[in-house]
Coordinates of C-alpha atoms and ligand atoms in Angstrom, one line a residue:
Chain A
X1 CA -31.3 -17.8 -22.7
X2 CA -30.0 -19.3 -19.7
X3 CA -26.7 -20.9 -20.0
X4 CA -25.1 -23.1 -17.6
X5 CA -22.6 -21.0 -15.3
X6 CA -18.7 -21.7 -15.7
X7 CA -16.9 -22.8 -13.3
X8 CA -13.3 -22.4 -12.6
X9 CA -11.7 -24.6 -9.9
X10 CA -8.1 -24.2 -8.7
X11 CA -6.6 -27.2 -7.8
X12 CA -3.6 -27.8 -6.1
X13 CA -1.7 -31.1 -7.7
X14 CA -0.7 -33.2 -4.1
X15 CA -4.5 -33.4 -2.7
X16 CA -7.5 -31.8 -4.6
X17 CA -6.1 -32.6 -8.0
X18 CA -5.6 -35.8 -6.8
X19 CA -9.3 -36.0 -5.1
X20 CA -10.9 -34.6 -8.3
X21 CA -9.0 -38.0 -10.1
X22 CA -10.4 -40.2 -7.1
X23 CA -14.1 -38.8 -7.5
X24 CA -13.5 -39.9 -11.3
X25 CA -12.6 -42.9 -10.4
X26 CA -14.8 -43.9 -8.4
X27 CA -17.6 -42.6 -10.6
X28 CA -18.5 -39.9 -8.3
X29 CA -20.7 -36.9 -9.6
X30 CA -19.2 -34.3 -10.1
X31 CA -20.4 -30.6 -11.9
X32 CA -19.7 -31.0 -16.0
X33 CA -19.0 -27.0 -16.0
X34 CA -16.0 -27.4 -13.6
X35 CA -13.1 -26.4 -15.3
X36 CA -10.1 -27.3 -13.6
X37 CA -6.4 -25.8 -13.6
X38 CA -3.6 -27.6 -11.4
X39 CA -1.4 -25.5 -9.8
X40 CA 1.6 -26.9 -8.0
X41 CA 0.1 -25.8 -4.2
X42 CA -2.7 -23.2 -3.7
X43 CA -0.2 -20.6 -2.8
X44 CA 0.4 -20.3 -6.2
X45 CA -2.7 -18.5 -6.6
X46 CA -1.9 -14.6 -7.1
X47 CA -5.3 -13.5 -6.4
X48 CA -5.6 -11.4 -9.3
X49 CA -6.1 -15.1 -11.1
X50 CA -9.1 -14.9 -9.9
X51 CA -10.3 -11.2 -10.5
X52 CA -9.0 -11.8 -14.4
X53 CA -11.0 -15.4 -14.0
X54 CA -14.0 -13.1 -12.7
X55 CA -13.4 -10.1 -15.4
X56 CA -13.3 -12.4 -17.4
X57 CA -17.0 -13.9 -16.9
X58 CA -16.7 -16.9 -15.1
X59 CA -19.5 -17.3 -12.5
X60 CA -17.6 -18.9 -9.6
X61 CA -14.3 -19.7 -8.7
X62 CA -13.6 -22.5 -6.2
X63 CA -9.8 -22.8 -5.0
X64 CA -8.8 -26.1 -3.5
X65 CA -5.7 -27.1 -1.4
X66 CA -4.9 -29.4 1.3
X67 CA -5.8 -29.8 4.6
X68 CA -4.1 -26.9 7.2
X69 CA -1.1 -28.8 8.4
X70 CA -0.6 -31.0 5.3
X71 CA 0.8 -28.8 2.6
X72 CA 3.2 -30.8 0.6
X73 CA 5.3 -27.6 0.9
X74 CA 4.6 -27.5 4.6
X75 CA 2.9 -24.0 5.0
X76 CA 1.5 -22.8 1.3
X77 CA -1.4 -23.2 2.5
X78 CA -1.1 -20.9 5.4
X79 CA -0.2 -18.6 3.5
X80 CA -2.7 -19.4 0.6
X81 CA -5.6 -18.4 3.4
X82 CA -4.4 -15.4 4.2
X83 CA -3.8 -13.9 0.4
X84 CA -7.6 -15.4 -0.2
X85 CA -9.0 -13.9 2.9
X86 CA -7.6 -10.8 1.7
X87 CA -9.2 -10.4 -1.5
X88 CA -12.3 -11.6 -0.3
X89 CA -12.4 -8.7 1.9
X90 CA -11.8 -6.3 -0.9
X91 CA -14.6 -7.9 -2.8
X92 CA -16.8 -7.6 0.3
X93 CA -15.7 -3.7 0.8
X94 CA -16.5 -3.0 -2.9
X95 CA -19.2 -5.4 -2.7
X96 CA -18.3 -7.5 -5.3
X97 CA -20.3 -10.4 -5.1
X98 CA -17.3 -12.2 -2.8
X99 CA -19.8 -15.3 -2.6
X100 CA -18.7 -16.2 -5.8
X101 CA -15.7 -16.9 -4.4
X102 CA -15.0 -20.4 -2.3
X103 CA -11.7 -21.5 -0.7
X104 CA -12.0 -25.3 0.3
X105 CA -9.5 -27.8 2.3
X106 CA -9.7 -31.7 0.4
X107 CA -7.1 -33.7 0.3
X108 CA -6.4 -36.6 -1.5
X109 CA -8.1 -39.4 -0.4
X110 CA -11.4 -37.2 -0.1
X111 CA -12.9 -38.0 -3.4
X112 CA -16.1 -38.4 -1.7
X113 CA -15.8 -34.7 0.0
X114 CA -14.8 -33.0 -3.8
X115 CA -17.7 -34.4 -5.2
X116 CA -20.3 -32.8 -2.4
X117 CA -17.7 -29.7 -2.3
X118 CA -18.1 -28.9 -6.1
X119 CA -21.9 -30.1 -6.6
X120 CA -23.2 -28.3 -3.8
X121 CA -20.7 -25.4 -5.4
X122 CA -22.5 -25.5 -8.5
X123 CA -26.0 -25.8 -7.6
X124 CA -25.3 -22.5 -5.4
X125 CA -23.8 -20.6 -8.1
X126 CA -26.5 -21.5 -10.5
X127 CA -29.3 -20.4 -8.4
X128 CA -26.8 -17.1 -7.7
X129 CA -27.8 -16.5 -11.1
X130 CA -25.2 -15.4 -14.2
X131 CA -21.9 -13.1 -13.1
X132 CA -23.3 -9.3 -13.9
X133 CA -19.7 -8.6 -15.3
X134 CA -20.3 -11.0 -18.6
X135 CA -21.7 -8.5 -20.6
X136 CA -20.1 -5.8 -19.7
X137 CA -17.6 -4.7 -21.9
X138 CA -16.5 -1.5 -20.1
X139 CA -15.9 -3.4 -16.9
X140 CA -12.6 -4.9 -17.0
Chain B
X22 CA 7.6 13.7 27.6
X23 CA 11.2 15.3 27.3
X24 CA 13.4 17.1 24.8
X25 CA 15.1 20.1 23.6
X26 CA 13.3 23.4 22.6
X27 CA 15.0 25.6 20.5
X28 CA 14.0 28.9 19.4
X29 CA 13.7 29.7 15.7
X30 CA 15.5 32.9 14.8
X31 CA 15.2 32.6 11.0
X32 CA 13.1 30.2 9.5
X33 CA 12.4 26.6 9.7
X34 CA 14.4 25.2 7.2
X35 CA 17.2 27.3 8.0
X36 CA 16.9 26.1 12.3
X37 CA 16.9 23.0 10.7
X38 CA 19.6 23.5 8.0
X39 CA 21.8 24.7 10.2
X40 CA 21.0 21.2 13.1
X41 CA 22.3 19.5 10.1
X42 CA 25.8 21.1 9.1
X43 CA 26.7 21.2 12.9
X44 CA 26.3 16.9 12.5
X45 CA 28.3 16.9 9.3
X46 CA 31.1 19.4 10.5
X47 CA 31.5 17.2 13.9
X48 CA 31.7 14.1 11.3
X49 CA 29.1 12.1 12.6
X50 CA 27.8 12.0 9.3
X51 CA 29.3 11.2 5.9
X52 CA 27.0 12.5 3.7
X53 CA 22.8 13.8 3.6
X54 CA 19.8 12.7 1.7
X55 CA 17.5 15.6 1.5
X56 CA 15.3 17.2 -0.6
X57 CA 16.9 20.8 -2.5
X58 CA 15.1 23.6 -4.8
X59 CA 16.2 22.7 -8.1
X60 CA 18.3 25.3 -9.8
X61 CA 15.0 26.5 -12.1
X62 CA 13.4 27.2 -9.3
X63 CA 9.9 25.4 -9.9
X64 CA 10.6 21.9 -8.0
X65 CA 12.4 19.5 -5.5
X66 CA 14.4 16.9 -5.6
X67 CA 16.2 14.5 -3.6
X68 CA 20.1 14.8 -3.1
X69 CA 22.9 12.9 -1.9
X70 CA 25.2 15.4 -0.7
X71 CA 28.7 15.1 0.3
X72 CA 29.5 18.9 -0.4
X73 CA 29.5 21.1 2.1
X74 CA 29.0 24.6 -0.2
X75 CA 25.6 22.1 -1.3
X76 CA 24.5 21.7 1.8
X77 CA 23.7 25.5 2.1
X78 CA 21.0 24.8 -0.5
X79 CA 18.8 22.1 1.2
X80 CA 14.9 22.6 1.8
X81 CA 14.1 19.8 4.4
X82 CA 10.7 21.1 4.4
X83 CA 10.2 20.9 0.9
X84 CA 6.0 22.5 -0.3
X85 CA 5.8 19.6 -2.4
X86 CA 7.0 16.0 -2.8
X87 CA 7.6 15.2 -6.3
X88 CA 9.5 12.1 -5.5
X89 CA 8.1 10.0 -2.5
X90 CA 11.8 9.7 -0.6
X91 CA 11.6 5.9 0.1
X92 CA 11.6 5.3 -3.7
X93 CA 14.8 7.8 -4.0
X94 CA 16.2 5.8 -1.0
X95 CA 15.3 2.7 -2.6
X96 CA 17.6 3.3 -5.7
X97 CA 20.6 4.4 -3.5
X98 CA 20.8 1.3 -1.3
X99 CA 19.2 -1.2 -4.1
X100 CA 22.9 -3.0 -4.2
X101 CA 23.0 -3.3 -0.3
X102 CA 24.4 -2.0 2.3
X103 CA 26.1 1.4 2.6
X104 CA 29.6 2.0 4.2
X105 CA 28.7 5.8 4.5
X106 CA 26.4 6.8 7.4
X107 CA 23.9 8.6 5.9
X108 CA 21.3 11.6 7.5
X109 CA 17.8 11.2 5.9
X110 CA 15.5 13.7 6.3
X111 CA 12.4 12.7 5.4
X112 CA 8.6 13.0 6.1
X113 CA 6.8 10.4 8.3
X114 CA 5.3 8.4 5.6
X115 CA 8.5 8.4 3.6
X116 CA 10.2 6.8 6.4
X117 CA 7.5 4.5 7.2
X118 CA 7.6 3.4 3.2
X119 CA 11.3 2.8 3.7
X120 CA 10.7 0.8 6.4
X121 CA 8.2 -1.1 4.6
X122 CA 10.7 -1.6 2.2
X123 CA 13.5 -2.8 3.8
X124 CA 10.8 -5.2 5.0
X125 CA 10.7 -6.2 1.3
X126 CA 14.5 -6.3 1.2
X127 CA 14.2 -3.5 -1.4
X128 CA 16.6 -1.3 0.7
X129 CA 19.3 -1.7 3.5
X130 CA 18.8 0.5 6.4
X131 CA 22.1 -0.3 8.0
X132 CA 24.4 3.2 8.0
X133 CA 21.0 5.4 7.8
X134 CA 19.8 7.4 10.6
X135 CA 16.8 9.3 9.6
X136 CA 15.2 12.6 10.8
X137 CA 11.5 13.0 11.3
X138 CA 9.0 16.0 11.4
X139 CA 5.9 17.5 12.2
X140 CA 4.5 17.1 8.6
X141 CA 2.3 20.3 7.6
X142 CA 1.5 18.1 4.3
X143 CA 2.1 19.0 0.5
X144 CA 0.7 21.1 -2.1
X145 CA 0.1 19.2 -5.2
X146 CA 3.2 19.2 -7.4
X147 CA 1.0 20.2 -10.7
X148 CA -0.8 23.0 -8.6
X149 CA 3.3 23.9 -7.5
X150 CA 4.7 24.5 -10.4
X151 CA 2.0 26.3 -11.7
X152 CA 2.9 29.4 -9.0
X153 CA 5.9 28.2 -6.5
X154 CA 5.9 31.7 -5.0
X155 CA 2.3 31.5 -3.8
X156 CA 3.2 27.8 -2.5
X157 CA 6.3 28.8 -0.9
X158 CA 4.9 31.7 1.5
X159 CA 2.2 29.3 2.2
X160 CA 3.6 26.0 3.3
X161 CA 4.7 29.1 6.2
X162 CA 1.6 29.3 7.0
X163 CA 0.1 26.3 6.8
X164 CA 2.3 25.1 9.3
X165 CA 1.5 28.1 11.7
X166 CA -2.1 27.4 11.2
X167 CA -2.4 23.6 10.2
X168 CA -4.7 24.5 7.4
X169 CA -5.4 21.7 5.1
X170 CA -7.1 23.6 2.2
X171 CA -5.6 23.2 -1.1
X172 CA -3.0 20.2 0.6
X173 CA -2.9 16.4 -1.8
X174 CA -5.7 15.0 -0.3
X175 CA -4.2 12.6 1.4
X176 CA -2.5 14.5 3.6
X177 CA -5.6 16.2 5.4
X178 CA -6.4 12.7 5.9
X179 CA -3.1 11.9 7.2
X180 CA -3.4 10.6 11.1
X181 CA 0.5 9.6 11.5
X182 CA 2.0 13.2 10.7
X183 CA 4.1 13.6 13.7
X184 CA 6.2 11.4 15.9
X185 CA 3.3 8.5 16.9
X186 CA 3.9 5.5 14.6
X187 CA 7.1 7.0 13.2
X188 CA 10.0 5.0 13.3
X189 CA 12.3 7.5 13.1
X190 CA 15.4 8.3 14.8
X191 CA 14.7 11.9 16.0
X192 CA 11.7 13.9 15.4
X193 CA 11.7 17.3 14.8
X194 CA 8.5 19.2 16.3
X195 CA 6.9 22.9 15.8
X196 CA 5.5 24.6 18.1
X197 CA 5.2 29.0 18.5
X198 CA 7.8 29.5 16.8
X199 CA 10.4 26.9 18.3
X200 CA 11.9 23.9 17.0
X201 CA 11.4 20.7 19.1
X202 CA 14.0 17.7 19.2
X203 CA 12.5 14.8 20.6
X204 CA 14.8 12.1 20.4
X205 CA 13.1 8.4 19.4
X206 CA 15.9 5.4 18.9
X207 CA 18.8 4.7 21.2
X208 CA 21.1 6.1 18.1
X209 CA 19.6 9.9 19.5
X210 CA 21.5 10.0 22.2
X211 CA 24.6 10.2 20.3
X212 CA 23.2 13.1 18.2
X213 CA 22.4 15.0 21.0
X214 CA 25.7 14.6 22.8
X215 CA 27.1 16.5 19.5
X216 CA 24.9 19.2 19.5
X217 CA 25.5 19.7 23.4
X218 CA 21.5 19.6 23.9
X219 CA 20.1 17.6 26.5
X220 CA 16.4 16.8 26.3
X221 CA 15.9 18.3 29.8
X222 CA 13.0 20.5 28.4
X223 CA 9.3 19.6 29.1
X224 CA 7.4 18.7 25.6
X225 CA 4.0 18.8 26.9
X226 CA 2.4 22.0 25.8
X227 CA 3.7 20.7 21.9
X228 CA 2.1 17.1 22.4
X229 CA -1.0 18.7 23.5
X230 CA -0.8 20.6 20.0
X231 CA -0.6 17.5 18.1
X232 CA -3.4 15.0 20.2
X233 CA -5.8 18.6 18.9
X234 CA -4.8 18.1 15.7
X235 CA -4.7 14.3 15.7
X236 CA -8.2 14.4 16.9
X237 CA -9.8 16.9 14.1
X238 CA -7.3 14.8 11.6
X239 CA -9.0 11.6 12.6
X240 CA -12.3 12.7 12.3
X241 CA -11.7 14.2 8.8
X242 CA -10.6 11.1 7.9
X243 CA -13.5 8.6 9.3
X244 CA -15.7 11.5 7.5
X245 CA -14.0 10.8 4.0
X246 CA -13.8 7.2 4.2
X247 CA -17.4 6.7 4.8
X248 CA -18.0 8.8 1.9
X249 CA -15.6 6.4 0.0
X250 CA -17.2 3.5 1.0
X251 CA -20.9 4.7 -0.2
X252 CA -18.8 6.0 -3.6
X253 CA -17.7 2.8 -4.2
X254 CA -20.1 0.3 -3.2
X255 CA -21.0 -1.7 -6.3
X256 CA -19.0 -2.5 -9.2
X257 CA -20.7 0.2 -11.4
X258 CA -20.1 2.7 -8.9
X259 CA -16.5 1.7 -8.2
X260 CA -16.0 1.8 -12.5
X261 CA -17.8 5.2 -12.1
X262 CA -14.7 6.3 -9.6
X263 CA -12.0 5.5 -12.3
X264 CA -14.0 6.8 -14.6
X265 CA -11.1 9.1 -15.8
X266 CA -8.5 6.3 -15.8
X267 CA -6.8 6.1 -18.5
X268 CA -5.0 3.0 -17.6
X269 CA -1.3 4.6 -18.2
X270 CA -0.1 2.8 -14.9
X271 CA 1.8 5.9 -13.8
X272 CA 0.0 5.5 -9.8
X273 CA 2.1 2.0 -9.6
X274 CA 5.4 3.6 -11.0
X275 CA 5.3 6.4 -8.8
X276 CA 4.3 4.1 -5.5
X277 CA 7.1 3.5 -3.1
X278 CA 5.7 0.3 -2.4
X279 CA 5.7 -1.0 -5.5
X280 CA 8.9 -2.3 -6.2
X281 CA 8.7 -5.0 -8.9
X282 CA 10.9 -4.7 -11.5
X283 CA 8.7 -5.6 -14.0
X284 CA 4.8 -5.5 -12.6
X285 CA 2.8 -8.0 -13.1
X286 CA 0.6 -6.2 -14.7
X287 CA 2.7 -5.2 -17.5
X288 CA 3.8 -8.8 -17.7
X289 CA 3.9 -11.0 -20.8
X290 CA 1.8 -13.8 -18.9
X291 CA -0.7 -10.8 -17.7
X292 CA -0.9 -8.8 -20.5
X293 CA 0.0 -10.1 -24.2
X294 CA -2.3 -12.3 -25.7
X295 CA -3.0 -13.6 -28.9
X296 CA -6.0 -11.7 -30.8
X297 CA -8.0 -15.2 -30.6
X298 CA -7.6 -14.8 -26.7
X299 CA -9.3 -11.3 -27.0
X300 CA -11.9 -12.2 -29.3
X301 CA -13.1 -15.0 -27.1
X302 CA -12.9 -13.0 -24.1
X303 CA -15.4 -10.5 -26.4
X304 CA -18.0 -13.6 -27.0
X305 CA -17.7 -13.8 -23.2
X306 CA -18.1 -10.2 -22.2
X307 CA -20.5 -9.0 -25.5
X308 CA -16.9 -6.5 -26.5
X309 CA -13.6 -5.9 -24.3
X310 CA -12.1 -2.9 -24.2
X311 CA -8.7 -1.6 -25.0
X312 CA -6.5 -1.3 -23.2
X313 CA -8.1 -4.2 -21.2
X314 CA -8.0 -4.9 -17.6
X315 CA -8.3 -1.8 -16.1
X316 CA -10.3 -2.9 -13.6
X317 CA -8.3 -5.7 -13.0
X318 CA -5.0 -3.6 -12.6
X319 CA -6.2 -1.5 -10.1
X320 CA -8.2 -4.8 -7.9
X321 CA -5.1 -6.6 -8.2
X322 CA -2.7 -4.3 -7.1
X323 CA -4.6 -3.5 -3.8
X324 CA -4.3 -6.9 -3.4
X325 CA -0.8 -6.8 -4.0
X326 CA -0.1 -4.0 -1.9
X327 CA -2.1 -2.7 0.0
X328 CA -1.3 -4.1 3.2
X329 CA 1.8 -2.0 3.3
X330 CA 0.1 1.1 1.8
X331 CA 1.4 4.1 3.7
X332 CA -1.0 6.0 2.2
X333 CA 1.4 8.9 1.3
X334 CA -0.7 10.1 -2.1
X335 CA 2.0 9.8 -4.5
X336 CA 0.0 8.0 -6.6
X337 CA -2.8 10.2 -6.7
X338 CA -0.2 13.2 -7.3
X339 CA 1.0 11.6 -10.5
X340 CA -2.0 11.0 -11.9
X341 CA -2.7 12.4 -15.5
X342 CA -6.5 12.0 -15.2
X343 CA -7.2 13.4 -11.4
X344 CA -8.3 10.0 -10.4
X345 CA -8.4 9.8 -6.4
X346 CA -6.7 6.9 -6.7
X347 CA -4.7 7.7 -3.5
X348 CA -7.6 8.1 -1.5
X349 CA -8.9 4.7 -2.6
X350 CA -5.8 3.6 -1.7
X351 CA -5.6 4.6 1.4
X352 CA -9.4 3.4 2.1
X353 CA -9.0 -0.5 0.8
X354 CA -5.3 -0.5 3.0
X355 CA -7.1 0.7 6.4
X356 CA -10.0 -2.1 5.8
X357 CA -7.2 -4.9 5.0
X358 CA -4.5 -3.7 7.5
X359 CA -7.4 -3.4 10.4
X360 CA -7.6 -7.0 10.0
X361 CA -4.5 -8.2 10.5
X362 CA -4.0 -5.0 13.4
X363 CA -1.3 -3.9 10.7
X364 CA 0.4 -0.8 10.4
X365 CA 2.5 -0.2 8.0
X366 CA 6.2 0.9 8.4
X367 CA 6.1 1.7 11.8
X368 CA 7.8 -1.6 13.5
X369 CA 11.3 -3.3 11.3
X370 CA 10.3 -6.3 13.3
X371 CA 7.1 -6.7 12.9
X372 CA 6.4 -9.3 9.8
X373 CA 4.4 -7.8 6.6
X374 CA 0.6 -10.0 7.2
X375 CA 1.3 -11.9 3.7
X376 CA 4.7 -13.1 5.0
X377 CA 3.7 -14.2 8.1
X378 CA 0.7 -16.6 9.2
X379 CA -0.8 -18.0 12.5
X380 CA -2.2 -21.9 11.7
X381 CA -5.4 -21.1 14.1
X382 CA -7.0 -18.2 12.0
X383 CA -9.3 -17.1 9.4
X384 CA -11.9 -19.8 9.5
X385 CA -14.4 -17.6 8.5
X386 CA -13.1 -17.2 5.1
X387 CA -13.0 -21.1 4.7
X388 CA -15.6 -23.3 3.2
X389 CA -18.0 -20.5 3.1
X390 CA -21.2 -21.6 2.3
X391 CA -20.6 -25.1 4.4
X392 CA -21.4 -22.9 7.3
X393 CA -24.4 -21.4 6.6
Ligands
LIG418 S1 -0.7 3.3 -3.2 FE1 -0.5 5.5 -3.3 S2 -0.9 6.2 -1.2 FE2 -0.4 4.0 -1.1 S3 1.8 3.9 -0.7 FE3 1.5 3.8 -3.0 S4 1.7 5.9 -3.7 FE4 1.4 6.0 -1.4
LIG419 S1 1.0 -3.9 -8.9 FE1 1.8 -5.8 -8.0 S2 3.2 -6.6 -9.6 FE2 2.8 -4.5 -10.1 S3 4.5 -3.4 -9.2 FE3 2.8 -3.3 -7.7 S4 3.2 -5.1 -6.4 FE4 4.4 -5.4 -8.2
LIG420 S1 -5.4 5.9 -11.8 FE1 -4.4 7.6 -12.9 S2 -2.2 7.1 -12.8 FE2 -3.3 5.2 -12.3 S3 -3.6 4.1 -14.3 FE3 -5.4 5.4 -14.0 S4 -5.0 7.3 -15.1 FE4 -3.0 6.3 -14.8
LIG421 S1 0.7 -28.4 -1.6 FE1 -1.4 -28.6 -1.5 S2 -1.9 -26.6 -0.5 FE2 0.3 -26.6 -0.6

């Protein structure tokens, strides 16, 4: 049975949010098996959202903030990159499947680039195949 | 490299013991933090002392550390700064951890001057207690010979054992059967003046000891870690490693580093979730189990911490389950402090990687797959 991988995106309200609303509105694609949670700047992502996103089964996880330079809260962003960098090297160390992981710039007025950004997300995680930690219930 | 050689005519701690109650005497000091035998005998613990009759009782070369010193600091400077000046004694990666932690503004290093020493290592504190007698005539020998059987295993890993990367104020040194005072920070001079020693004497033969041992140390350790890295390559293999854990959390409480006064891991928002939550988490996963995120506990905190992992052991040593958690520790925080050229506790000034950032950096962990 092959179900359709879930998606978790990130987004942080000032830009991506804001971008995922344009692609909407402008009836851009974008994936049906995104599901989104707005944080208030993507330095609000402790990473271990993402490992409990990942424990948890989801298949990918795609955090989105704005552009280097244009953090509403001047540097988050900065900052953001370097907790995100760090995890993704303790995935890679492990050898966690750290591909499943994606940290992507798109700011407000993008719409068009969140729509590419999270399709060609999607289609990449689908062929990736299902996260091996769904059905494993010692693996927490 | 200069300092002041001093023959030992008793033992070690007593040459050391008796450094220390010339300082107090002459008042340069108010009052010492440093490790003493418990009256029963079996362990050590950390004291503030004021009393002079107490200070006959101190071990600053304590066989085991029960109590990693920059978390004993930690609660004696928690409200701020002290208006004592206070002698630590303390091994190097207790001192580095305290520096780590002022970094954190967890404790105030203003009034504290802190001793250093060639660091022989620990025995295991379990192992200890089971026979302090055969510990005690050992730690003797161990630092003759630098042995590391039987030591936490951390500490035959250990590369920053001596003076290099120790931020200390003065570092004590053994070498044959002499003490060596090698003063570090500007504050040394004082202490010297006191004790009427110049560091006229010539340290080379003793640094030559150490580079020897600094080299076999090194390679000891690039040995284990590439065994860690094969051990825990793959998520099965790495849930294979903490395959004793029992998920008690005892590794973070004992950390220095980890300071939070409620972890997030214990943490309403973390951990206390409706049964519906768990049961749709067990659709997800085909069962959960209890107590859940193990796994998730032990990733997260590397990422919380591990940049400023001093790789002391301390949480491997209070482990119920002999997990080598304090390896793995160690492991993760050399990949993640390599890449930010990161050492931990060894410079006040220089910023902890997650509070600092350069805006031209780290492209390679953006937009991953855009690349390709
Ligand atoms: S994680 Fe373990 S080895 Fe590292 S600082 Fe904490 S107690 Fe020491
Ligand atoms: S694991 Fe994280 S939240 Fe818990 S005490 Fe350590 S640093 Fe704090
Ligand atoms: S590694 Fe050891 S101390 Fe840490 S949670 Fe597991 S059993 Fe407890
Ligand atoms: S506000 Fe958007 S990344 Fe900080």
């Amino acid at each position: 049975m092959q179900t359709e991988p879930t998606i978790i995106g990130f987004l942080c309200n000032w830009c991506s949010y804001a971008a995922a609303d344009l692609a909407g509105n402008s009836k851009l694609e974008v994936p049906g098996n995104l599901t989104t949670i707005r944080v208030m700047c993507s330095s609000r992502v402790d990473p271990v959202f993402i490992l409990n996103a990942y424990f948890q089964g989801a298949d990918g996880v795609l955090v989105a903030g704005c552009h280097p330079g244009d953090c509403h809260y001047q540097t988050g962003n900065y900052y953001a990159r370097r907790r995100l960098a760090l995890l993704i090297k303790i995935l890679q160390t492990f050898d966690i499947e750290p591909k499943r992981l994606r940290l992507s710039w798109i700011s407000a007025s993008e719409g068009q680039r969140f729509s590419e950004i999270t399709q060609e997300f999607a289609k990449f995680i689908k062929e990736a195949g299902p996260n091996p930690l769904k059905k494993k219930p010692f693996f927490e | 490299m200069k300092g002041k050689i001093i023959e030992i005519k008793s033992d070690l701690n007593t040459a050391i013991k008796n450094i220390i109650k010339t300082l107090v005497q002459k008042k340069l000091f108010d009052a010492v933090f440093v490790p003493v035998r418990i009256p029963s005998r079996e362990s050590f613990a950390y004291l503030l002392i004021k009393d002079k009759e107490i200070l006959e009782s101190i071990t600053p070369l304590p066989p085991t550390m029960p109590v990693q010193g920059a978390r004993a600091l930690k609660d004696l400077t928690r409200l701020g700064k002290l208006n004592l000046r206070i002698l630590c004694i303390m091994r190097p990666c207790e001192i580095r951890a305290a520096v780590e932690l002022a970094k954190l503004r967890q404790i105030t290093l203003q009034n504290l001057t802190f001793f250093s020493f060639d660091c022989p290592g620990v025995f295991p504190t379990a192992e200890y207690i089971k026979s302090p007698e055969k510990y005690d005539q050992n730690i003797i020998e161990k630092i003759k010979a630098w042995q590391e059987d039987g030591l936490r295993p951390n500490c035959s890993i250990c590369v920053n054992f001596s003076h290099y990367n120790t931020p200390a104020d003065l570092h004590i040194g053994f070498y044959r059967n002499h003490l060596l005072i090698y003063p570090v920070s500007k504050n040394s001079q004082k202490i010297l003046d006191i004790l009427s020693y110049r560091a006229e004497d010539d340290l080379t033969e003793w640094e030559n000891s150490i580079n020897t041992l600094l080299k076999k140390k090194k390679e000891n350790r690039s040995r284990k870690f590439s065994l860690l890295s094969n051990q825990t390559k793959g998520i099965e293999n790495l849930e294979e490693f903490f395959t004793g854990c029992i998920n008690c959390h005892n590794c973070m409480r004992v950390c220095p580093i980890c300071y939070c006064r409620q972890c997030f891991f214990e943490s309403p928002e973390q951990s206390h979730h409706e049964a519906e939550e768990y049961l749709a988490r067990a659709k997800e996963k085909g069962g959960i189990r209890f107590p859940p995120e193990r796994m998730v506990f032990h990733l997260g905190r590397m990422n919380h911490m591990a940049l400023s992992c001093v790789g002391c052991g301390s949480c491997e040593d209070g482990c119920p389950m002999d997990v080598p958690v304090g390896q793995i520790f160690s492991f993760i925080g050399n990949e993640v402090q390599k890449m930010f050229d990161y050492l931990p506790g060894k410079n006040l000034e220089e910023p902890i990687p997650l509070l600092t950032f350069k805006e031209d950096e780290l492209h390679e962990y953006e937009d991953t797959r855009e690349k390709k």
